[in-house]
Coordinates of C-alpha atoms in Angstrom, one line a residue:
X16 CA 70.6 -67.1 37.4
X17 CA 67.1 -68.8 35.9
X18 CA 65.0 -65.7 35.3
X19 CA 61.3 -67.2 36.5
X20 CA 58.8 -65.4 34.4
X21 CA 55.1 -65.8 35.2
X22 CA 53.6 -68.9 33.1
X23 CA 51.5 -66.2 31.5
X24 CA 54.0 -64.1 30.2
X25 CA 56.0 -67.7 29.5
X26 CA 52.6 -69.0 27.4
X27 CA 51.9 -65.4 25.5
X28 CA 56.0 -66.2 24.7
X29 CA 55.1 -69.4 23.2
X30 CA 52.0 -68.7 21.9
X31 CA 54.1 -65.7 19.7
X32 CA 56.9 -68.1 18.9
X33 CA 54.6 -70.7 17.2
X34 CA 51.6 -68.3 15.3
X35 CA 54.2 -65.2 14.6
X36 CA 57.7 -64.8 15.5
X37 CA 57.6 -61.2 14.7
X38 CA 55.5 -60.2 17.3
X39 CA 58.4 -61.7 20.1
X40 CA 60.0 -59.4 22.3
X41 CA 64.4 -58.9 21.4
X42 CA 65.4 -60.7 24.5
X43 CA 62.9 -63.7 23.8
X44 CA 65.6 -66.2 23.0
X45 CA 66.8 -65.8 26.1
X46 CA 63.7 -66.4 27.9
X47 CA 62.1 -69.3 25.6
X48 CA 65.6 -70.7 26.6
X49 CA 64.8 -70.1 30.4
X50 CA 62.0 -72.7 30.1
X51 CA 64.0 -75.2 28.5
X52 CA 66.5 -74.3 31.0
X53 CA 63.8 -74.9 33.9
X54 CA 62.3 -78.2 32.4
X55 CA 66.1 -79.6 32.1
X56 CA 66.8 -78.4 36.1
X57 CA 63.4 -78.8 37.5
X58 CA 61.5 -81.6 35.3
X59 CA 58.9 -79.2 35.6
X60 CA 56.5 -78.5 32.7
X61 CA 54.0 -75.6 32.9
X62 CA 52.8 -75.5 29.6
X63 CA 51.0 -78.0 27.1
X64 CA 52.6 -79.9 24.7
X65 CA 50.8 -78.3 21.8
X66 CA 52.5 -75.0 23.0
X67 CA 55.5 -76.2 23.7
X68 CA 56.0 -78.8 21.2
X69 CA 57.6 -76.5 18.2
X70 CA 60.3 -74.9 20.7
X71 CA 61.1 -78.4 21.7
X72 CA 61.3 -79.1 18.0
X73 CA 63.5 -76.7 17.1
X74 CA 65.9 -76.5 19.7
X75 CA 66.4 -80.7 18.5
X76 CA 67.5 -79.5 15.3
X77 CA 69.9 -76.9 16.4
X78 CA 71.7 -79.1 19.1
X79 CA 72.5 -81.7 15.5
X80 CA 73.7 -78.6 13.8
X81 CA 76.1 -77.6 16.6
X82 CA 78.0 -80.5 17.2
X83 CA 80.5 -81.7 14.6
X84 CA 79.8 -84.6 12.5
X85 CA 81.8 -88.0 13.0
X86 CA 81.5 -88.1 9.0
X87 CA 80.8 -91.8 7.1
X88 CA 82.9 -94.0 8.9
X89 CA 85.6 -96.7 6.5
X90 CA 86.3 -99.8 7.7
X91 CA 89.3 -100.9 5.5
X92 CA 90.0 -104.9 5.3
X93 CA 93.2 -106.4 5.5
X94 CA 94.1 -106.4 1.6
X95 CA 93.6 -102.7 2.0
X96 CA 90.1 -102.7 -0.1
X97 CA 87.2 -100.3 1.5
X98 CA 84.5 -102.8 2.9
X99 CA 81.2 -101.4 3.0
X100 CA 79.1 -102.3 5.6
X101 CA 75.3 -101.7 5.5
X102 CA 74.1 -99.3 8.2
X103 CA 77.6 -98.3 9.1
X104 CA 77.0 -94.7 8.6
X105 CA 74.3 -92.8 10.3
X106 CA 72.5 -90.8 7.7
X107 CA 72.3 -88.1 10.1
X108 CA 70.5 -86.0 7.8
X109 CA 67.6 -89.3 7.8
X110 CA 67.3 -89.7 11.4
X111 CA 67.1 -86.2 12.2
X112 CA 64.0 -85.7 10.2
X113 CA 62.5 -89.1 11.8
X114 CA 63.4 -87.6 15.1
X115 CA 61.7 -84.0 13.8
X116 CA 58.5 -85.6 12.3
X117 CA 58.4 -88.0 15.4
X118 CA 58.6 -85.5 18.4
X119 CA 56.3 -83.3 16.3
X120 CA 53.5 -85.6 15.7
X121 CA 53.1 -86.9 19.2
X122 CA 50.3 -86.0 20.6
X123 CA 51.5 -85.3 24.4
X124 CA 55.3 -84.7 25.2
X125 CA 57.2 -87.7 26.3
X126 CA 57.7 -88.8 29.5
X127 CA 61.6 -88.3 29.1
X128 CA 61.2 -84.7 28.0
X129 CA 62.9 -83.8 30.6
X130 CA 66.3 -85.7 29.7
X131 CA 65.5 -84.4 25.8
X132 CA 65.6 -80.7 27.7
X133 CA 69.1 -81.6 28.8
X134 CA 70.4 -82.4 25.8
X135 CA 70.0 -80.5 23.1
X136 CA 70.1 -77.1 25.6
X137 CA 74.1 -78.7 26.3
X138 CA 75.0 -81.5 23.8
X139 CA 78.3 -80.9 23.9
X140 CA 78.1 -82.4 27.6
X141 CA 77.0 -85.3 26.7
X142 CA 77.8 -86.4 23.2
X143 CA 81.4 -85.1 20.7
X144 CA 79.5 -85.9 16.9
X145 CA 76.2 -85.1 16.2
X146 CA 75.6 -88.9 15.2
X147 CA 76.2 -90.0 18.7
X148 CA 73.5 -87.6 19.6
X149 CA 71.4 -88.2 17.6
X150 CA 71.0 -92.1 18.6
X151 CA 70.8 -90.6 22.0
X152 CA 67.9 -88.7 20.8
X153 CA 66.5 -91.4 19.1
X154 CA 66.0 -93.3 22.3
X155 CA 64.6 -90.3 24.2
X156 CA 62.4 -89.3 21.2
X157 CA 60.9 -92.7 20.5
X158 CA 59.3 -93.5 23.6
X159 CA 55.2 -94.2 23.6
X160 CA 54.7 -92.8 27.2
X161 CA 53.0 -89.3 27.5
X162 CA 52.9 -86.9 30.3
X163 CA 50.8 -83.8 30.9
X164 CA 51.7 -80.5 32.2
X165 CA 52.2 -80.8 36.1
X166 CA 55.1 -81.0 38.8
X167 CA 58.6 -83.1 38.3
X168 CA 58.5 -86.4 36.4
X169 CA 59.2 -88.2 39.6
X170 CA 57.5 -90.4 41.2
X171 CA 54.6 -92.4 39.4
X172 CA 56.2 -91.4 36.0
X173 CA 59.9 -92.9 36.8
X174 CA 58.6 -96.6 37.7
X175 CA 56.4 -97.0 33.7
X176 CA 58.5 -98.9 31.6
X177 CA 60.7 -97.1 28.8
X178 CA 58.9 -98.4 25.6
X179 CA 61.4 -97.8 22.7
X180 CA 59.4 -98.1 19.2
X181 CA 62.5 -100.0 17.8
X182 CA 65.6 -102.3 19.3
X183 CA 68.5 -99.9 19.8
X184 CA 71.5 -100.7 18.2
X185 CA 73.8 -101.0 20.6
X186 CA 73.0 -101.2 24.1
X187 CA 75.6 -98.7 25.8
X188 CA 73.2 -95.3 26.1
X189 CA 70.7 -96.3 27.1
X190 CA 68.7 -94.2 29.8
X191 CA 69.3 -95.9 33.1
X192 CA 67.0 -94.6 35.3
X193 CA 67.9 -94.1 38.8
X194 CA 65.0 -95.3 41.2
X195 CA 65.8 -92.8 44.1
X196 CA 65.3 -89.4 42.6
X197 CA 63.5 -90.8 39.4
X198 CA 66.3 -88.6 36.8
X199 CA 67.4 -90.4 33.5
X200 CA 71.4 -90.8 33.9
X201 CA 73.3 -91.7 30.4

């Protein structure tokens, strides 16, 4: 069951989280998680990106540490010699740092915020390795369209093109927008 706090209480919590974590009440973690869970489940954004940014970024960082790393993948040629392939293994730390930097620098929340919250709250439901999670998050974070606080992200927002800063390396996990309800499917 999701705990519903009023907007002012949530805003005060987020403010304390952003400025002085020592002020946070003992159950703050549960309450802060419930803010992200609500965005994940309902797409309702009740707070400005300035208030939410640090919590979302920290949760993303945490989710990347939760999943096991698949480690560098090494190919072996027919003669048994290891084959070096450019960019074959994801530099996980580098990508994680890039995602944190890009998400932190955004002036407004990415319109993919609902999906980002779903993924960082329960990464194990969607991916089995930190590398795959990082690649999935990369597609969600590096979008150029923003969204302001307001009702659920449906209607016009779902019709906007997903503009990504770089071409995905593989096409399999592109977010697909389900036109009927505007939710993202991976």
